[in-house]
Short mmCIF file of C-alpha atoms in Angstrom, two decimals:
data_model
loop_
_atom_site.label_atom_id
_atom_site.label_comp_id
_atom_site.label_asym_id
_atom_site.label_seq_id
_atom_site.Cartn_x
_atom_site.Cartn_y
_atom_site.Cartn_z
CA UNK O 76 53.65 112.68 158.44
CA UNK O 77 53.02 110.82 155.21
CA UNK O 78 53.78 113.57 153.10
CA UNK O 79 57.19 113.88 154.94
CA UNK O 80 57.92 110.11 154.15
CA UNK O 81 56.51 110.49 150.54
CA UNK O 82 59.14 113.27 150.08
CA UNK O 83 62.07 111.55 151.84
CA UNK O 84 61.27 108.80 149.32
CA UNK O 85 60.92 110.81 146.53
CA UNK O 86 64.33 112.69 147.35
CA UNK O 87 65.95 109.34 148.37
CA UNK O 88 65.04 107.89 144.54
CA UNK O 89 66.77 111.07 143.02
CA UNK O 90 69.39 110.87 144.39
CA UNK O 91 70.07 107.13 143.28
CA UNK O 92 69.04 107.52 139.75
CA UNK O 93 71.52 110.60 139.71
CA UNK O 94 74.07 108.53 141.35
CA UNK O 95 73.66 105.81 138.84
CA UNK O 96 73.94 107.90 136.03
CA UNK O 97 76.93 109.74 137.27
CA UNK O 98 78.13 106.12 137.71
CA UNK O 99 77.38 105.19 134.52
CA UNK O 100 78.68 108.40 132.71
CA UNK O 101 81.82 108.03 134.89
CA UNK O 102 82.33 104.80 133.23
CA UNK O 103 81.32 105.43 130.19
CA UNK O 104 84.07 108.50 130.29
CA UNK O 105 86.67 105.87 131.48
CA UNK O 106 86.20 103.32 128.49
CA UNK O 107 86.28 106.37 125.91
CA UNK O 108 89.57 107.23 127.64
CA UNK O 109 90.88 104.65 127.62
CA UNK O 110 89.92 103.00 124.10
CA UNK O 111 91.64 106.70 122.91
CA UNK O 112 94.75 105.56 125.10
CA UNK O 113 94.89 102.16 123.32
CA UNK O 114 94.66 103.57 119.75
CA UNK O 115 97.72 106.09 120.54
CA UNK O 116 99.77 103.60 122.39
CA UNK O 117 98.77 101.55 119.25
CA UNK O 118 99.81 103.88 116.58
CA UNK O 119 103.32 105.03 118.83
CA UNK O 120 104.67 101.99 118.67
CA UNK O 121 108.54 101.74 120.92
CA UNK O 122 111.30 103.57 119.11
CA UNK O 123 114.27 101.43 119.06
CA UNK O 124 117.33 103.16 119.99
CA UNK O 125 120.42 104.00 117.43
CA UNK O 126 123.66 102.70 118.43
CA UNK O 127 126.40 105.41 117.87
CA UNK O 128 128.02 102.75 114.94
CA UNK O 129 124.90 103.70 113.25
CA UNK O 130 125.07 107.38 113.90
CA UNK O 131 128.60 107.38 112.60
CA UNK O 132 128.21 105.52 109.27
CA UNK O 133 124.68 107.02 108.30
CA UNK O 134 124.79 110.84 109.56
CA UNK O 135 128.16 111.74 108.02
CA UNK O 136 127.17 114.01 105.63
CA UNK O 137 127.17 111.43 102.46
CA UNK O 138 124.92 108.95 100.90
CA UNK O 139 126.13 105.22 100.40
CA UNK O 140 126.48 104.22 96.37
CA UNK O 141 126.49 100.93 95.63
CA UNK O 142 126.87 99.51 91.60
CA UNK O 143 125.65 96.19 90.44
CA UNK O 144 125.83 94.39 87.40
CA UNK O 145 122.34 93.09 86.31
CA UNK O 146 120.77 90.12 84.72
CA UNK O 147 117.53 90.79 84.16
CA UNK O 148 114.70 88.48 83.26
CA UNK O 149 112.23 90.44 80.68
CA UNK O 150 110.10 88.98 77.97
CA UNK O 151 111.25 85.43 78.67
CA UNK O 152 115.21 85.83 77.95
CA UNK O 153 117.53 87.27 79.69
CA UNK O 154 118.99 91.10 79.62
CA UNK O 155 122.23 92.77 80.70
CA UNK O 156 122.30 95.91 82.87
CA UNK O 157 123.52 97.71 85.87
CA UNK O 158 121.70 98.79 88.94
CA UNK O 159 122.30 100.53 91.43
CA UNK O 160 121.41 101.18 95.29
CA UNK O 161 121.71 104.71 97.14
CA UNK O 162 121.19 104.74 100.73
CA UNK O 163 120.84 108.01 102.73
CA UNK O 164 119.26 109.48 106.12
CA UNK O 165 117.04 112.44 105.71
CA UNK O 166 113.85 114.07 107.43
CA UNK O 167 110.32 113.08 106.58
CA UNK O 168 107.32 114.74 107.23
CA UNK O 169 104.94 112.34 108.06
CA UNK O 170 101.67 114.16 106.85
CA UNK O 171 102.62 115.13 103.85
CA UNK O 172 104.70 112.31 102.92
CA UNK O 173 107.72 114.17 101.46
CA UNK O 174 111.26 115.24 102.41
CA UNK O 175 111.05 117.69 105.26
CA UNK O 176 113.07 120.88 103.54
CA UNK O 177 113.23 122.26 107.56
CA UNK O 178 114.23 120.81 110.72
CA UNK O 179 110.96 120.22 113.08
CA UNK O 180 110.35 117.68 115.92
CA UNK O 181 107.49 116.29 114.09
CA UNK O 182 109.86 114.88 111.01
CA UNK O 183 110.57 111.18 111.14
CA UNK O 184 114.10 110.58 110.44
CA UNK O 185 114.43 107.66 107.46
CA UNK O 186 116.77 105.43 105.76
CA UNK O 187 116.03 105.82 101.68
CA UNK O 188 116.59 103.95 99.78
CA UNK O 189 116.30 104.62 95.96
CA UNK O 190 116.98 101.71 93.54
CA UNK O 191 117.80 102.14 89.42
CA UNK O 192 118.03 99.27 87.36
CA UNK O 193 118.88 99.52 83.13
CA UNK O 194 118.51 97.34 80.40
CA UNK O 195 118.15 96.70 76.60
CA UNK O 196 114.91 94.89 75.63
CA UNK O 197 115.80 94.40 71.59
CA UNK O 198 115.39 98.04 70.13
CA UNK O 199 114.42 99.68 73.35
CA UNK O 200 115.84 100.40 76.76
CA UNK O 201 114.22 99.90 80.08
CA UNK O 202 114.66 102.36 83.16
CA UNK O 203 113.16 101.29 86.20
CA UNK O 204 113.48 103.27 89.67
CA UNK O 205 111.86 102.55 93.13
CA UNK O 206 112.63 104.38 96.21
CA UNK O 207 111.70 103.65 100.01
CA UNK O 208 111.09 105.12 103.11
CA UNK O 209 111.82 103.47 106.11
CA UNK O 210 112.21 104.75 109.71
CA UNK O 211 115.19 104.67 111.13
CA UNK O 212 113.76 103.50 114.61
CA UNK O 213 112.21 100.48 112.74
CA UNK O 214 109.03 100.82 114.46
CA UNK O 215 106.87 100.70 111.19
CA UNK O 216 106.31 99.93 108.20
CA UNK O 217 107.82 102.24 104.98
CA UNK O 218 106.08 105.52 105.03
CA UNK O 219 106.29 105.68 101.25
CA UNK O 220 107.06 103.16 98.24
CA UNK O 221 107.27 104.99 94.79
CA UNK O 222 107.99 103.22 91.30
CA UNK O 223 108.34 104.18 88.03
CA UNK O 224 109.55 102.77 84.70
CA UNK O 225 109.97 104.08 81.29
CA UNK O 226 110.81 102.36 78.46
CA UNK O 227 109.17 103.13 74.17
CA UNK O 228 106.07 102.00 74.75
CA UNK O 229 105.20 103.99 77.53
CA UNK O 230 105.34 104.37 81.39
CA UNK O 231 103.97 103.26 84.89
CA UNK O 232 103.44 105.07 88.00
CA UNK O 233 102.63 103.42 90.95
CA UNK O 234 102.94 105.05 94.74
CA UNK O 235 101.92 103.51 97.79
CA UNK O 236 101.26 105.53 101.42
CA UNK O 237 101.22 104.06 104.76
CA UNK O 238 98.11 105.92 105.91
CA UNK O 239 95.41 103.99 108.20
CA UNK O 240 95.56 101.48 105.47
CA UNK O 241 98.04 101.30 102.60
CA UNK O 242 96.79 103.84 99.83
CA UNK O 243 98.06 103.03 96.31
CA UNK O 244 97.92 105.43 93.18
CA UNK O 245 98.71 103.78 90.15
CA UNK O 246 99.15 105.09 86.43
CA UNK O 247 99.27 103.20 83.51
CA UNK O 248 99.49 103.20 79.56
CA UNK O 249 97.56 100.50 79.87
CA UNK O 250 93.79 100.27 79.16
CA UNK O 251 93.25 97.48 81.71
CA UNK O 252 95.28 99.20 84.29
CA UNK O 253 94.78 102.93 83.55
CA UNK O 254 94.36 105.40 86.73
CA UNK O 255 93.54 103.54 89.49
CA UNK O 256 93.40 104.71 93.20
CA UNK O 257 92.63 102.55 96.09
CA UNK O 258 93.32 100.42 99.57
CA UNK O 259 94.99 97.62 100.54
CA UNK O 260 95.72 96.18 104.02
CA UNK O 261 98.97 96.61 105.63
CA UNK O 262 101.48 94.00 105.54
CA UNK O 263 104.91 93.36 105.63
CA UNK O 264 106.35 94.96 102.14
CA UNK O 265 109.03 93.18 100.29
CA UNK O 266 110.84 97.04 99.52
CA UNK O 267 110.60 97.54 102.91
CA UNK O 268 112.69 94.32 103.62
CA UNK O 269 115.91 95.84 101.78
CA UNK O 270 115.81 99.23 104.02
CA UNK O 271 115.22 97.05 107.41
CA UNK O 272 118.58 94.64 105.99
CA UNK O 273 120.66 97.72 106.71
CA UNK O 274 118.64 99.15 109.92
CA UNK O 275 117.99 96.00 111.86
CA UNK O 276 118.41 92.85 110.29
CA UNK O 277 117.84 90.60 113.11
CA UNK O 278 114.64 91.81 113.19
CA UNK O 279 113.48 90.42 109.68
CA UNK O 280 110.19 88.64 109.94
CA UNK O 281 111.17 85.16 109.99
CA UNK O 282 108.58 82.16 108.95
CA UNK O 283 105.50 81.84 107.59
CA UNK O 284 103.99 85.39 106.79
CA UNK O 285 102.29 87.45 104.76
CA UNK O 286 104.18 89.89 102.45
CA UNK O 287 103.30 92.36 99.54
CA UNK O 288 105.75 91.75 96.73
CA UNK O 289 107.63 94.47 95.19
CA UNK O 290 106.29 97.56 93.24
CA UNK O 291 108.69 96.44 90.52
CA UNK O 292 107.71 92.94 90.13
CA UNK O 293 103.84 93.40 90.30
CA UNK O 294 103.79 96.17 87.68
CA UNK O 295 106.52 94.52 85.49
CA UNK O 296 104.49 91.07 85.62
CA UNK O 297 100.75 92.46 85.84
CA UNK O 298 99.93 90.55 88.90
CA UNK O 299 97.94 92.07 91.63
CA UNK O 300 99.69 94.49 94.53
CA UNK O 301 98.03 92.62 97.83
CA UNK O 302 99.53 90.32 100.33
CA UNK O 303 100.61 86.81 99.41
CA UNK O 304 101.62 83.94 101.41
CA UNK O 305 105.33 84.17 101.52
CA UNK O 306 107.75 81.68 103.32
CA UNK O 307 111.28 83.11 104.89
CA UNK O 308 114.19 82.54 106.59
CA UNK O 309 117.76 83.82 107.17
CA UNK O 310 120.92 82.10 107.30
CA UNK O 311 124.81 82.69 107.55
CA UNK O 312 127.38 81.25 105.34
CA UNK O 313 131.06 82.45 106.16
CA UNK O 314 129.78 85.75 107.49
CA UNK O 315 127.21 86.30 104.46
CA UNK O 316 123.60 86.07 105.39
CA UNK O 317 121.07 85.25 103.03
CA UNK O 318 117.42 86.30 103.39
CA UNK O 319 115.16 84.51 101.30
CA UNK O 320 111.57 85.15 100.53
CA UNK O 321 109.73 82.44 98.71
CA UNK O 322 106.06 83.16 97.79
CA UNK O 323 104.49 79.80 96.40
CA UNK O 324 101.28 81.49 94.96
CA UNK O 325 103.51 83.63 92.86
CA UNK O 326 106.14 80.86 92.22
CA UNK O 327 109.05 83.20 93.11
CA UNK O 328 112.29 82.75 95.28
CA UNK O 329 113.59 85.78 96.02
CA UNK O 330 117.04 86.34 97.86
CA UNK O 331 119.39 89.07 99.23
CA UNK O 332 122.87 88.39 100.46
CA UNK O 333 124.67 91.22 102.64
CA UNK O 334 127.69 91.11 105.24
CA UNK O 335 126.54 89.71 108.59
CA UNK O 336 128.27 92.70 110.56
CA UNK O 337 127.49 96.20 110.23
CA UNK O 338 127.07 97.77 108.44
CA UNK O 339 125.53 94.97 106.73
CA UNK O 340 126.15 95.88 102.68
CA UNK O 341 124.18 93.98 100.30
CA UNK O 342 127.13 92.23 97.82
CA UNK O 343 124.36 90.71 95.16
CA UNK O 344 121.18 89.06 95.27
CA UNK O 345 119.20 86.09 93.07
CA UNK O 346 115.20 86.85 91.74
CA UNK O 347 113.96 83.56 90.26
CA UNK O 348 110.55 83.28 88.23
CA UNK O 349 108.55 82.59 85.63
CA UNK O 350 109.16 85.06 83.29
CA UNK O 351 107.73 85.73 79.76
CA UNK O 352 104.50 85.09 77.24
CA UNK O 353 102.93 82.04 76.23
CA UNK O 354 105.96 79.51 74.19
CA UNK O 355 108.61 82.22 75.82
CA UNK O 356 107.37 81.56 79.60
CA UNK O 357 109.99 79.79 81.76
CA UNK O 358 111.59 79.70 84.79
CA UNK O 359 114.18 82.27 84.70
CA UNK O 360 116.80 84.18 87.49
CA UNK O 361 117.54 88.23 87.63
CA UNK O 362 120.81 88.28 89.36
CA UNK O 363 122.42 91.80 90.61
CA UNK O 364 126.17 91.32 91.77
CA UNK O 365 128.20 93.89 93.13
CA UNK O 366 130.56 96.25 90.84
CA UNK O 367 131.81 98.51 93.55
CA UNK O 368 130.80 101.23 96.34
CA UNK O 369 131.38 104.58 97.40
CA UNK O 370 130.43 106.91 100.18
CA UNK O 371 129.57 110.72 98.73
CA UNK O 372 127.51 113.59 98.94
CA UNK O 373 126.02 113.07 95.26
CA UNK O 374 123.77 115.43 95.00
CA UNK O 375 126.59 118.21 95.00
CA UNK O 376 128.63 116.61 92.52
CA UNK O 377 126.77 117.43 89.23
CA UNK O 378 129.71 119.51 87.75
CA UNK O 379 131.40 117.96 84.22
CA UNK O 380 134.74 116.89 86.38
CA UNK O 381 132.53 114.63 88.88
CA UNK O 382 132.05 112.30 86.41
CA UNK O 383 135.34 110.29 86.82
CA UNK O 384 132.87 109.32 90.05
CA UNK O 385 130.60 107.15 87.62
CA UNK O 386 134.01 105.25 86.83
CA UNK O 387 135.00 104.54 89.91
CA UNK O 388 131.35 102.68 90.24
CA UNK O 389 131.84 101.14 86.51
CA UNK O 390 128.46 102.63 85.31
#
């Protein structure tokens, strides 16, 4: 009879501990789940939704040209140039990081944006060119920021992927820059702003914030590419709206004005800082103000008797 009990115990205690650890594992299952849930809900954040003025203006076959003339601050005077913005839709393959050459449901559709700016400094010419990627469905950040400039002492290279972190390659003539490759945390990205101006513009970030300054301007004025303090705000002036990024640490005022309505075109903006060398330093404003714009499928008018297009833009 006490062996009987003994074993009912025994059996009895087995079948807890068993219990308990299917319990446990059962939970333990449950918070794995669900911490895998949170990171893909995380990472997928909410498409927002095209309105069919959108579809119309930027899946029509063409690419958006717009011309500036440019005042640019270099070497502590000013320079005369042109720039010039071209906006178009196409397919991005998110792994990679490149346009998608074939249609799959894994391509993010993006609004590029690739800016040129040219000047004289003295002797030598400067050509600068940046390009974004930014989602159409403004749901994050760029995918891609790429800048280059050449000019006749050398050039720069710098690229930056939105990956887990932001991964930056940089290249440089430089000895104290040289080949560089490393992280940075993600943050709102001033070349970003200018893509999300003509996707969404009510949904600027508005306040205090933190913001990485431009590819251009960190290369151009050897300051570091991380996330500064940065101040905005947007306001509307007889149906132009200005954003305006000030960054105090940097002591630069940066602002865009576009066309409050869509499809919100950017007519010129203001880029004031200190600029120059030692006696030449001072306080200086790049200006870029509108020449004219054109709608066109560019890249199939390379022929000799496209070029009358370039005069149409004043370039």
């Amino acid at each position: 009879m006490k062996l009987l009990k003994l074993n009912k115990a025994v059996y009895s205690f087995f079948v807890l501990a068993i219990l308990f650890t299917s319990c446990k594992e059962k939970n333990k299952i449950n918070g794995d789940t669900l911490a895998v849930l949170s990171t893909e809900i995380k990472k997928e954040a909410p498409k927002k939704e095209l309105s069919q003025e959108f579809k119309d203006y930027w899946y029509n076959g063409t690419a958006e040209i717009t011309s500036y003339h440019l005042e640019q601050a270099r070497y502590g005077e000013m320079r005369k140039g042109s720039a010039v913005l071209i906006y178009v839709t196409e397919p991005f393959l998110p792994d990679a990081q490149v346009k998608a050459d074939n249609s799959s449901k894994s391509n993010i559709p993006v609004l590029k944006l690739n800016t040129t700016k040219n000047y004289i400094t003295g002797i030598y010419p400067y050509s600068i060119m940046t390009s974004s990627f930014y989602p159409v469905h403004d749901n994050q950040h760029a995918l891609k920021v790429s800048f280059s400039a050449q000019e006749w002492c050398g050039h720069v290279y710098a690229q930056l992927n939105n990956k887990d972190d932001f991964e930056i390659m940089s290249h440089s003539y430089f000895e104290s820059e040289g080949d560089k490759d490393y992280q940075i945390e993600k943050a709102i990205l001033e070349n970003e702003v200018w893509n999300k101006i003509r996707v969404k513009p009510e949904n600027l970030p508005i306040g205090e914030i933190k913001m990485i300054p431009s590819l251009e301007f960190t290369r151009t004025t050897h300051k570091e590419l991380k996330a500064y303090k940065a101040i905005t705000s947007l306001s509307e002036v007889d149906g132009m709206n200005t954003y305006e990024i000030s960054y105090p640490g940097l002591e630069r005022t940066l602002k865009i004005n576009f066309e409050s309505k869509f499809p919100y075109l950017i007519e010129s903006w203001t880029d004031t800082f200190f600029d120059g060398y030692g006696q030449n330093k001072k306080v200086l404003t790049s200006k870029g103000t509108r020449i004219n714009r054109i709608t066109t499928p560019y890249w199939q008018q390379k022929s000799n008797k496209d070029l009358y297009l370039r005069d149409s833009l004043g370039l």
